mmCIF file of C-alpha atoms (C1' of nucleotides) in Angstrom:
data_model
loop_
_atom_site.group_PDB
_atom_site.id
_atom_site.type_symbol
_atom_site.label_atom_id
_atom_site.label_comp_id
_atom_site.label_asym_id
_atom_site.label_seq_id
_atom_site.Cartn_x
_atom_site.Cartn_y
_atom_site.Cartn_z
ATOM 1 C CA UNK N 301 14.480 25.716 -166.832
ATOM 2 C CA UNK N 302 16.897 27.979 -166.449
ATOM 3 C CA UNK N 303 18.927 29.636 -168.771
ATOM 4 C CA UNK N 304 23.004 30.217 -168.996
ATOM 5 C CA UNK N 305 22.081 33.003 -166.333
ATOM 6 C CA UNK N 306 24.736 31.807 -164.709
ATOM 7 C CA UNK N 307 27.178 32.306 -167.770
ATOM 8 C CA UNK N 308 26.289 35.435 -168.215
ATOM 9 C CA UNK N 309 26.805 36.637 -164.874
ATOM 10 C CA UNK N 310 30.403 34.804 -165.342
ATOM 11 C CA UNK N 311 30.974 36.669 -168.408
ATOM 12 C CA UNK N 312 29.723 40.060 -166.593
ATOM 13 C CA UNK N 313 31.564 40.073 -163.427
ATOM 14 C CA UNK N 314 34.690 39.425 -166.015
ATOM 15 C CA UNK N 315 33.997 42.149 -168.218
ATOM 16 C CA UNK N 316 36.331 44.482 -168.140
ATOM 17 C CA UNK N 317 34.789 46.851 -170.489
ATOM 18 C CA UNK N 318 32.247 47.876 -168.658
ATOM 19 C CA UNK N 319 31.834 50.167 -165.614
ATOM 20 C CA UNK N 320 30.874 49.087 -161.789
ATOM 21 C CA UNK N 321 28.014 51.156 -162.466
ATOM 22 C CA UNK N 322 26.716 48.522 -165.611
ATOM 23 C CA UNK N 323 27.732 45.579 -163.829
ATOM 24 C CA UNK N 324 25.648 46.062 -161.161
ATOM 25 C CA UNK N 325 22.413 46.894 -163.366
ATOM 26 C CA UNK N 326 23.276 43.781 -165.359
ATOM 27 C CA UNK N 327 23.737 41.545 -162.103
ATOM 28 C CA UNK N 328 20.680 43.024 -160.818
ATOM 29 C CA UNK N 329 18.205 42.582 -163.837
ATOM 30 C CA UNK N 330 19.999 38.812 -163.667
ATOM 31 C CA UNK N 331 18.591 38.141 -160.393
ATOM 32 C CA UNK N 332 15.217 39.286 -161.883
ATOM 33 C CA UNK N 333 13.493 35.935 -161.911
ATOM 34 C CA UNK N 334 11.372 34.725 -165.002
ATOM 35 C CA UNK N 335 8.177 36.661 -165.401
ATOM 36 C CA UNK N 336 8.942 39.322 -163.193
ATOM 37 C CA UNK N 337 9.099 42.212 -164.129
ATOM 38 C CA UNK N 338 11.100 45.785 -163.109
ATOM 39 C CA UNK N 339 11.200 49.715 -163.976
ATOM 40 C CA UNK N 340 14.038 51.093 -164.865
ATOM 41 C CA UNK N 341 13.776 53.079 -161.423
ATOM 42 C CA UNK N 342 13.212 50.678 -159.201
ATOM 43 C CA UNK N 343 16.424 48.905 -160.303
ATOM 44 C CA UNK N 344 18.361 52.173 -160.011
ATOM 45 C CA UNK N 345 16.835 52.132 -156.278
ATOM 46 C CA UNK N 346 17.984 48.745 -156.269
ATOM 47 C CA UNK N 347 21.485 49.107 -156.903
ATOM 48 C CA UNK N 348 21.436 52.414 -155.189
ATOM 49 C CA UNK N 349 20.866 55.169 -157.668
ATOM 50 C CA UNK N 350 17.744 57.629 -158.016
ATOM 51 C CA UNK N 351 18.400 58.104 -162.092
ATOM 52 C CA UNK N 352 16.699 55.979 -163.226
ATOM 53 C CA UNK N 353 18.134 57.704 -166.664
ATOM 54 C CA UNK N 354 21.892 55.869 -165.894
ATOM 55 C CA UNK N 355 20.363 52.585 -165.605
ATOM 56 C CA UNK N 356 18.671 53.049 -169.305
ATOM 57 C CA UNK N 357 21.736 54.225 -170.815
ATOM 58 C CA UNK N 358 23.504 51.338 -168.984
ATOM 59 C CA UNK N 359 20.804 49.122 -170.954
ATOM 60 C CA UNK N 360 21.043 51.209 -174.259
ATOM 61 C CA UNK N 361 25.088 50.401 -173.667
ATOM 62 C CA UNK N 362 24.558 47.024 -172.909
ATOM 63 C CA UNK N 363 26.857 45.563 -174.216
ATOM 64 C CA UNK N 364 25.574 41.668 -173.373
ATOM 65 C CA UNK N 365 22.318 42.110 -174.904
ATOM 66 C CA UNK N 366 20.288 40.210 -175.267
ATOM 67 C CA UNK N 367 22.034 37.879 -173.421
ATOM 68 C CA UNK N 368 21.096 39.890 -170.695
ATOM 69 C CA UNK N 369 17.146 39.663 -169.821
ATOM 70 C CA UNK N 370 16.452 43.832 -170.774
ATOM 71 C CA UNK N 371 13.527 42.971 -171.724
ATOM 72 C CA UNK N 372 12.115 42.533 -167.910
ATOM 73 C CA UNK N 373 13.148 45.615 -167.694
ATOM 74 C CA UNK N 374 9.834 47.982 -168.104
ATOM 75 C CA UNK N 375 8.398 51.807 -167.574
ATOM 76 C CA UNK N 376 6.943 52.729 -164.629
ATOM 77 C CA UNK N 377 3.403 52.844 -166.296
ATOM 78 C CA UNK N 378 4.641 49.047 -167.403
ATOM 79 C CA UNK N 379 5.065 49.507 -170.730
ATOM 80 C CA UNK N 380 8.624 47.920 -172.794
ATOM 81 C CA UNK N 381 10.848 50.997 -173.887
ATOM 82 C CA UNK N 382 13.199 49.271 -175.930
ATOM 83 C CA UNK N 383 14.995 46.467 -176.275
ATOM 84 C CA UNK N 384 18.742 45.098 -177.864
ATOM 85 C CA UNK N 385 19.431 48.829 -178.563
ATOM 86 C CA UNK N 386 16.106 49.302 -180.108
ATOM 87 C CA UNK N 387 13.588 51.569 -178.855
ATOM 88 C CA UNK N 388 10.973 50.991 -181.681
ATOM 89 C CA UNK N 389 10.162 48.049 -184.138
ATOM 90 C CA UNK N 390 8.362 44.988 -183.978
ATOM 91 C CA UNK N 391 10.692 43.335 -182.198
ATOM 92 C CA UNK N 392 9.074 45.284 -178.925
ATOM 93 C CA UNK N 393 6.020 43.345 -179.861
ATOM 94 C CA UNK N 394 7.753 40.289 -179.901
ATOM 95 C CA UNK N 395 9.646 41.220 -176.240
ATOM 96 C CA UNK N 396 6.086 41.893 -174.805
ATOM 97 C CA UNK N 397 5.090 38.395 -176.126
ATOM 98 C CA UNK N 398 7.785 36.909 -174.409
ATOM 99 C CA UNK N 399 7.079 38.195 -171.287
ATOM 100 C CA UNK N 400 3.900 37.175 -171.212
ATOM 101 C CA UNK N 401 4.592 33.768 -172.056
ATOM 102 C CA UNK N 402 7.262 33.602 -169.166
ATOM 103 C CA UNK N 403 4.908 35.220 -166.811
ATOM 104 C CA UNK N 404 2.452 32.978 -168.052
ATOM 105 C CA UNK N 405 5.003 29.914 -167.674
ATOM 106 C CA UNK N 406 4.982 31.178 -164.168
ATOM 107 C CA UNK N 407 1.462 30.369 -163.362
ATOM 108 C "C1'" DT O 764 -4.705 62.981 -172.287
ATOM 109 C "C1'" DG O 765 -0.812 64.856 -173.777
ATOM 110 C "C1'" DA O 766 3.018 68.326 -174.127
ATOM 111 C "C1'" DA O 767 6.370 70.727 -171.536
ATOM 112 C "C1'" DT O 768 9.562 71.059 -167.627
ATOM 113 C "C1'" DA O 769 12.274 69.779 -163.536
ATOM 114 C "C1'" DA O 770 14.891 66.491 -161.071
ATOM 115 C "C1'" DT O 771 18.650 63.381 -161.049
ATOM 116 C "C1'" DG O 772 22.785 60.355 -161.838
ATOM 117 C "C1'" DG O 773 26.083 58.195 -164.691
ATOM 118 C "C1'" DC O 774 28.634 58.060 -169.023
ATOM 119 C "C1'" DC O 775 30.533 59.727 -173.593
ATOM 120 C "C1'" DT O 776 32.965 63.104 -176.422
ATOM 121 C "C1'" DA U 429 32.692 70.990 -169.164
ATOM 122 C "C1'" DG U 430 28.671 70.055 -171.918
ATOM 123 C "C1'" DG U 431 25.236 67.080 -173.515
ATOM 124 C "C1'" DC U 432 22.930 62.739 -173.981
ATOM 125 C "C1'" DC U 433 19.797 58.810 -172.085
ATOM 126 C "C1'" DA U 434 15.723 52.500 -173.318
ATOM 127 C "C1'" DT U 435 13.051 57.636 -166.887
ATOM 128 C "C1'" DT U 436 9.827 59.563 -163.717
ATOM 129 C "C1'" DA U 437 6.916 62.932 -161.481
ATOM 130 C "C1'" DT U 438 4.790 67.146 -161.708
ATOM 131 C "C1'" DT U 439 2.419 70.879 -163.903
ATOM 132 C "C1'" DC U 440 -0.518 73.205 -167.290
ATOM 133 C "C1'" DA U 441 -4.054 73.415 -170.844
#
DNA sequence: TGAATAATGGCCT
DNA sequence: AGGCCATTATTCA
């Protein structure tokens, strides 16, 4: 059921355009499993930073997306911010779908 | 409930 | 060195 997680976490940890800092945020939201979900603070806690800011501009900068799974990555009042470099269009709509049909594959 | 402000940490120019 | 950012919590009306 899984995806090429795995390939993307290849492709990440070879990256060399990218900063420690991103590679950790992307390896982190990686090990995010299907229909969970994560603010953007509680992954900066996770990889040990309180801004939760740098992890969103790590996203915004992401330079895998959507390879990489932003879209588990939520507010803290759970709402989708953005998305492939997007913060507003339908395509949030379409994000939130998909998370509810992977949280809903969960069940 | 919503606008404004502070805190906080990394990255870009 | 200054400012930006896909944030969050707090404060004020």
């Amino acid at each position: 059921m899984s995806t090429d997680v795995e390939a993307v976490r290849q492709r990440v940890l070879a990256s060399k355009e990218i900063t420690e800092f991103q590679r950790k945020v992307y390896l982190e939201l990686l090990n995010v499993p299907c229909g969970e979900t994560i603010t953007y603070g509680e992954l900066a806690r996770r990889i040990g930073c309180r801004s939760a800011q740098a992890v969103g501009q790590a996203l915004k900068r992401n330079p895998f997306a959507p390879d990489v799974p932003c879209h588990r990555v939520i507010a803290a009042d759970g709402t989708l911010c953005g998305f492939a470099g997007q913060r507003d269009g339908e395509m949030i709509e379409k994000k939130r779908a998909l998370l509810d049909s992977e949280r809903e594959m969960k069940q």
